[in-house]
């Protein structure tokens, strides 16, 4: 079975940095895109970043562009989300997700949570003022 396990979430101060990790297992992930979503209290789940099967194709939400960086290590099936210049508005449960689709898609496809078929349980990131 496909399993995604996030880690790295914790309490940090505004302006600080944090790196989240998502360990994947259950299939060969080198040909599947990986994405990060987040959900703040009282808010809908929103797209954060995604990376396609090609490491040169990355996509970011406007709210995090320039501050967050998504990357992956194919050797250990791990995707990372490096978060810099964190703001209180970044406080949320961050989820790792992947679609059951290997085709090359546009950024709109990866930003739609409905296109994701597997999800991790999430890791909480709290940014204090």
Steps between C-alpha positions, in 0.01 A plus 500: 500500500614853429595680819606859556641609834571866573739623765675816611209713613550701819462839662720772350519877529407734218790551264642159575553199278385142502538198275225244467558149373269246342612140484319296237474125461291240323589568138765643272459874552752625248229534233233654725457862592503598867325795658456690825169639618409671824191570702474771763234502773167603352640510148475276197789284397725690261780418263854585604748345258552208264779330311455281194685185407759732351691696763502801269122541523384666821187697583417734786203684641537876473487529878821302547691566180846632576490373858438125466692249294390148413753232414528123492753224540410213271746265667304491825154598371494815707360842415591812697348839556751762610315790657673832558381836630208335671199710589215440747275451196702189415367326810320187385507124478717415202413195293706306251306360205550321170276422202450162337594660170836489324425729207650844460245755622485875534525680832124529534473122520744473790335784692164320512466285811236292322770366269697354790437133572721441803551716807713500810353569842654844519751682717420814696696820444435784741657840440491737795500879473 
